[in-house]
Coordinates of C-alpha atoms and ligand atoms in Angstrom, one line a residue:
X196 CA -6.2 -14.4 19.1
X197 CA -8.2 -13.8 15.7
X198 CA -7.6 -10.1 13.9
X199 CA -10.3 -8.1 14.4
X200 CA -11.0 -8.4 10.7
X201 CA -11.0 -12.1 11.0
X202 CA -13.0 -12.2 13.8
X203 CA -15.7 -10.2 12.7
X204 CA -15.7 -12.6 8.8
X205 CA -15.4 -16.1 10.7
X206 CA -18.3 -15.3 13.3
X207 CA -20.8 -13.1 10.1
X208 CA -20.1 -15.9 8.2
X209 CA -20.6 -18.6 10.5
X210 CA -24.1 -20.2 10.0
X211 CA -24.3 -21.2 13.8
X212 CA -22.4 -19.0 15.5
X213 CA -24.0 -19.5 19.0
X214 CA -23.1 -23.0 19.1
X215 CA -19.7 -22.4 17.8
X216 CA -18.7 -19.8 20.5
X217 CA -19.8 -22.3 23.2
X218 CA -17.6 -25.2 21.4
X219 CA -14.7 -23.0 21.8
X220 CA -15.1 -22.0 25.3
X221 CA -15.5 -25.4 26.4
X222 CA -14.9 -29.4 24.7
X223 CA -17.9 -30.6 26.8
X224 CA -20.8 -28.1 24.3
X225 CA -18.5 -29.6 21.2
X226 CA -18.7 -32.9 22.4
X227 CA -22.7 -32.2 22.8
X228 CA -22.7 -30.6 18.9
X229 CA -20.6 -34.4 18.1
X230 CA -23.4 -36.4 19.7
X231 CA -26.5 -34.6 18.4
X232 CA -24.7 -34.6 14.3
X233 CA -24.3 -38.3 14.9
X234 CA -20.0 -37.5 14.9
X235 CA -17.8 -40.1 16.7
X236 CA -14.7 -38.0 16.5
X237 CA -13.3 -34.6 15.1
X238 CA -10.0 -33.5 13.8
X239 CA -10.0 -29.9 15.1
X240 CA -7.3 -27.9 13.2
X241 CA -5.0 -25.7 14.2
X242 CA -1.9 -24.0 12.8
X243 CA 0.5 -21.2 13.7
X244 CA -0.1 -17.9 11.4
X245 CA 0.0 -15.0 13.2
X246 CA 0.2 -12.4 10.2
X247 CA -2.5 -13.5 8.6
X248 CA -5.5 -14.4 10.9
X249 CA -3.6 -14.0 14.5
X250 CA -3.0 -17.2 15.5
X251 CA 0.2 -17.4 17.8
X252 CA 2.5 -20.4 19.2
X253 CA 0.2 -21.0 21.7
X254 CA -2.8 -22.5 19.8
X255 CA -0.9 -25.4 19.1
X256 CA -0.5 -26.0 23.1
X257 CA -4.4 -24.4 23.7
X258 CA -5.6 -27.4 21.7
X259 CA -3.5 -30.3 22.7
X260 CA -5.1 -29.1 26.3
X261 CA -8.3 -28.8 25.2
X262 CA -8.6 -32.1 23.6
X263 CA -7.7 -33.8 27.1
X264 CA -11.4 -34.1 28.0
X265 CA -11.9 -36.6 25.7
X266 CA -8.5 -37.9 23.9
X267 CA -10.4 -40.7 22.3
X268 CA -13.2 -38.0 20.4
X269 CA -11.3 -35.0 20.3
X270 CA -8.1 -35.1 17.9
X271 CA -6.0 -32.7 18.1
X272 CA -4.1 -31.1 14.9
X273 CA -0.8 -28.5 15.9
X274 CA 0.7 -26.2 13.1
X275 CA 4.1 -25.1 13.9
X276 CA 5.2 -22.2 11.7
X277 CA 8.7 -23.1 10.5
X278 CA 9.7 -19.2 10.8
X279 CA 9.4 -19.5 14.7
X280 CA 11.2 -22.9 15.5
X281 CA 14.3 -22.7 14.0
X282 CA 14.8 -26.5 15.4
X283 CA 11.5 -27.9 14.2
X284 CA 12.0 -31.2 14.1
X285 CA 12.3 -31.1 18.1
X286 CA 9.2 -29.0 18.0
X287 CA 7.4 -31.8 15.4
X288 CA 8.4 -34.1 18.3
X289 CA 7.6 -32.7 21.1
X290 CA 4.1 -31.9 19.8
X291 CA 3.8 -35.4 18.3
X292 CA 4.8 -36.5 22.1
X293 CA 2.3 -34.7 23.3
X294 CA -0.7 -36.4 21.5
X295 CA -0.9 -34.5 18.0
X296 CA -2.8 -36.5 15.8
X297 CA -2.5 -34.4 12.5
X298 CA -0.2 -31.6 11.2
X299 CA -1.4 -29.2 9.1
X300 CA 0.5 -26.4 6.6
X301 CA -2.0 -23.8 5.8
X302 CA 0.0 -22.1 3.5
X303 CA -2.2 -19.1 2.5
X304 CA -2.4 -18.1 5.7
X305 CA 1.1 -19.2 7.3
X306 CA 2.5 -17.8 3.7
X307 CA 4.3 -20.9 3.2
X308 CA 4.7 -23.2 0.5
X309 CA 4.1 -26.7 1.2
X310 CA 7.9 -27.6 -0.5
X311 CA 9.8 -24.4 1.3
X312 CA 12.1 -26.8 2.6
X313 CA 13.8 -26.2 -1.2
X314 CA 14.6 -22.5 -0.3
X315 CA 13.1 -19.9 3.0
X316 CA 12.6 -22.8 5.4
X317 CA 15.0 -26.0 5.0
X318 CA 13.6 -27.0 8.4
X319 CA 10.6 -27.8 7.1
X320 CA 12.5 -31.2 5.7
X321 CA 13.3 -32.1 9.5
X322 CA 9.0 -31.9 10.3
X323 CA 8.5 -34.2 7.3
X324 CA 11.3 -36.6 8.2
X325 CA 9.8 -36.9 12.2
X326 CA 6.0 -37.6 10.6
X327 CA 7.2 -39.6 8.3
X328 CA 8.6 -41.9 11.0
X329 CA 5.9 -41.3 13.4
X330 CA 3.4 -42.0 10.6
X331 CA 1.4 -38.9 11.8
X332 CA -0.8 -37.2 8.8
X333 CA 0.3 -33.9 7.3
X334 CA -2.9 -32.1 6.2
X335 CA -2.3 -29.2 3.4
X336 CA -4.8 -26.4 2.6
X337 CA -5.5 -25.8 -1.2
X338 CA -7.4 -23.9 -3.0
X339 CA -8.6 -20.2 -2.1
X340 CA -9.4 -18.5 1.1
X341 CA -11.7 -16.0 1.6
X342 CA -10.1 -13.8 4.3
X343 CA -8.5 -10.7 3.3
X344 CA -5.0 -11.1 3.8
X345 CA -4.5 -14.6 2.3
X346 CA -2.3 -15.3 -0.3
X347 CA -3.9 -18.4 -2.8
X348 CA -0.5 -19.0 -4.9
X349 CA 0.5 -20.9 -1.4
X350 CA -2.8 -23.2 -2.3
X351 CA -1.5 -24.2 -5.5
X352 CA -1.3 -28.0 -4.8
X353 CA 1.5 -28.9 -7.7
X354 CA 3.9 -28.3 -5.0
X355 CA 2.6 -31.1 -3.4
X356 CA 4.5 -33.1 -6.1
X357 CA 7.9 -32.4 -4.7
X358 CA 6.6 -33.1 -1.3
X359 CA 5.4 -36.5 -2.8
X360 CA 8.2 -37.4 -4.3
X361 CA 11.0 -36.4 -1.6
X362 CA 9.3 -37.8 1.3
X363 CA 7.4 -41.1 -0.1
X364 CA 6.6 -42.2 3.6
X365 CA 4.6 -38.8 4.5
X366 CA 0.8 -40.0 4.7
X367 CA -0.4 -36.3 2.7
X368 CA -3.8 -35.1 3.5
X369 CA -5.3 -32.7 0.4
X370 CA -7.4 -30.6 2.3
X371 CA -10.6 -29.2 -0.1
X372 CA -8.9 -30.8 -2.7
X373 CA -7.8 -27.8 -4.5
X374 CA -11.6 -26.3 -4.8
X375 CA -12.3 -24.2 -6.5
X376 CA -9.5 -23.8 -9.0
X377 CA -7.1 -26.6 -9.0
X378 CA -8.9 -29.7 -8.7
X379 CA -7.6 -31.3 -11.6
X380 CA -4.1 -31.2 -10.0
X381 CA -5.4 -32.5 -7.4
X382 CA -7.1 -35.5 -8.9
X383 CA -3.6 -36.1 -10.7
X384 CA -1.8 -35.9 -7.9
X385 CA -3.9 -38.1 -5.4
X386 CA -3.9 -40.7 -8.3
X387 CA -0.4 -40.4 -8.3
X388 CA 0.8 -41.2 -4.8
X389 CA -0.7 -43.8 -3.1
X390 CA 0.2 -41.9 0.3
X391 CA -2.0 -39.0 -0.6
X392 CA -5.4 -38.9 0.7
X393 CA -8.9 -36.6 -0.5
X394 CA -10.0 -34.4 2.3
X395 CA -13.6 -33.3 1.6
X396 CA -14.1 -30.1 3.8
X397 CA -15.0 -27.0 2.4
X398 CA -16.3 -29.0 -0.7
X399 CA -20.1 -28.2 -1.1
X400 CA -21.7 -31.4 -0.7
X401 CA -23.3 -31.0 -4.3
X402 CA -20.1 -30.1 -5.8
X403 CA -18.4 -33.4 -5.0
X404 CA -19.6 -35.2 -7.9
X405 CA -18.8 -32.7 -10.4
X406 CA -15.4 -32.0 -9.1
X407 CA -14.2 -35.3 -8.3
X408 CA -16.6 -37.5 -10.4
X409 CA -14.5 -40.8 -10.1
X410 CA -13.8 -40.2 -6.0
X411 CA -15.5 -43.7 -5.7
X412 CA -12.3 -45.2 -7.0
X413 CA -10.0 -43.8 -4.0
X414 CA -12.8 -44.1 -1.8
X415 CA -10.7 -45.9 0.6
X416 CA -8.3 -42.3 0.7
X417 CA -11.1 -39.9 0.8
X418 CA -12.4 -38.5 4.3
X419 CA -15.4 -36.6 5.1
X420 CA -14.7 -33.4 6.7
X421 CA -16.8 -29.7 7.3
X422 CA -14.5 -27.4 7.8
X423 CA -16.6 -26.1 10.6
X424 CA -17.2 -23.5 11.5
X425 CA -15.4 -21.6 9.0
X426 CA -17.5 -18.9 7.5
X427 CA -20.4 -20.1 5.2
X428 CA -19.9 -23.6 6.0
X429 CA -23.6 -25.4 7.0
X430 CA -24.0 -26.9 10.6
X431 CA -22.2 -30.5 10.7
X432 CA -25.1 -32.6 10.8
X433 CA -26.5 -30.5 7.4
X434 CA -23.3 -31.6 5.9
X435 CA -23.1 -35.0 6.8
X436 CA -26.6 -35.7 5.7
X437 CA -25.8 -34.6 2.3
X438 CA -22.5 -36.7 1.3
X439 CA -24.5 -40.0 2.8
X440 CA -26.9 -38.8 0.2
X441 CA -24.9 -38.3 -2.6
X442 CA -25.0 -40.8 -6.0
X443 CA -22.2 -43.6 -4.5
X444 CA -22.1 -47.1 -3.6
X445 CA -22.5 -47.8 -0.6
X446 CA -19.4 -48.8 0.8
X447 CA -17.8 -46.2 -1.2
X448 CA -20.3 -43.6 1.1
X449 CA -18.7 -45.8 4.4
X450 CA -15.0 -45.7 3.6
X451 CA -15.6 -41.5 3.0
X452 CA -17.6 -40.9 6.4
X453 CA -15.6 -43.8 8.4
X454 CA -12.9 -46.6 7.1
X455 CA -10.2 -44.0 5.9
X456 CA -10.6 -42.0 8.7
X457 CA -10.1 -45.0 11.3
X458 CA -7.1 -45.9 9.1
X459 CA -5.4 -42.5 9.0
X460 CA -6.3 -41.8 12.5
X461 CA -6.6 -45.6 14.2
X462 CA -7.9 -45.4 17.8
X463 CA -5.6 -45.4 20.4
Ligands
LIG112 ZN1 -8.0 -25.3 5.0

């Protein structure tokens, strides 16, 4: 589905591209990548934005398929756009029925903000209102994006705030925590709310410290993620490797690479 411009930045930029390909074709090669990183489960991530990288409705259905050939490693995350489903709250449901473990807004590349539901896309309220219920994460990008036709000011995670406050049941996922430009918001915010949790993906390993140098104390809402295989993100083992390494206790190093994640996402 990717642009052509897209495709041609992810797979340049992609430090083991071979591997990837073969994950994409088929779960068994991911699950093989899982087992020799030392990975008991991913989250792979998936969202609606067909302006803006090419992704269509269908992804959100290609991956709930895919992850069938091993439910219990392979989580599935849906983005709906709220521009295509007028009713979206069915849509949130029927996904959710389906086995979607985590939602995600991307808005730089959906060019949506994450509190819309004020103004272009009241819907949006009826997706938070159905995860809220269901408990099912929310995960939303922030920060920049490298790809062309991205627009940052949807990364700008003060909207969160609203989203916070207006649904206080919605477990929200901060994905890259607002690297590089906003992660003081972030760190506000995920003090803030008690529901918000740190995702650590596209956050160079060495940059953790210096970013979010009290992420010990919310330990127990921080997850370890890659982001792979975006473009210039190091294979998943690499990564791994290097936040068990970093300058933390360590149960604060155990709660980032496995307690909140069995929390957020308990086994079924
Ligand atoms: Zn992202």
């Amino acid at each position: 589905m990717l642009q052509p411009e897209v495709r041609e930045a992810f797979f340049r930029g992609c430090k083991d591209v071979d591997e990837a390909k073969a994950c994409l074709e088929d779960p068994q090669a991911l699950l093989g990548y899982m087992d020799r990183a030392g990975v008991d489960r991913f989250v792979l991530i998936n969202y609606e934005s067909p302006e803006v990288m090419g992704f269509t409705s269908e992804t959100n259905d290609w991956i709930l398929d895919y992850c069938k050939a091993a439910p219990d490693r392979l989580l599935p995350c849906v983005g709906p756009h709220p521009k295509f489903h007028d009713d979206l709250g069915a849509e949130t449901q029927r996904l959710v029925d389906l086995g979607a473990r985590m939602f995600k807004i991307h808005g730089p590349h959906m060019l949506v903000q994450p509190n819309a539901y004020q103004d272009d896309y009241p819907q949006l309220a009826d997706m938070y209102r159905v995860l809220s219920e269901t408990g099912i994460p929310v995960m939303f990008h922030t920060g920049t994006s490298i790809f062309r036709s991205a627009r940052i000011k949807y990364g700008d995670p003060v909207t969160l705030d609203d989203v916070g406050c207006d649904f206080p049941d919605l477990k929200v996922i901060i994905a890259h925590g607002g690297r590089p430009l906003w992660t003081d918001e972030a760190w506000f915010l995920l003090r803030w709310f008690p529901n918000f949790y740190l995702d650590l993906s596209g956050i160079p390993p060495k940059r953790i410290l210096q970013w979010f140098p009290r992420v010990a104390q919310i330990a127990d809402r921080t997850m370890f993620g890659t982001d792979w295989p975006s473009p210039g993100i190091p294979p998943v083992k690499q990564n791994l490797d290097a936040v068990r390494a970093l300058d933390l206790p360590a149960e604060a190093i155990e709660e980032i690479v496995s307690g909140t994640a069995l929390r957020v996402f308990p086994p079924r």
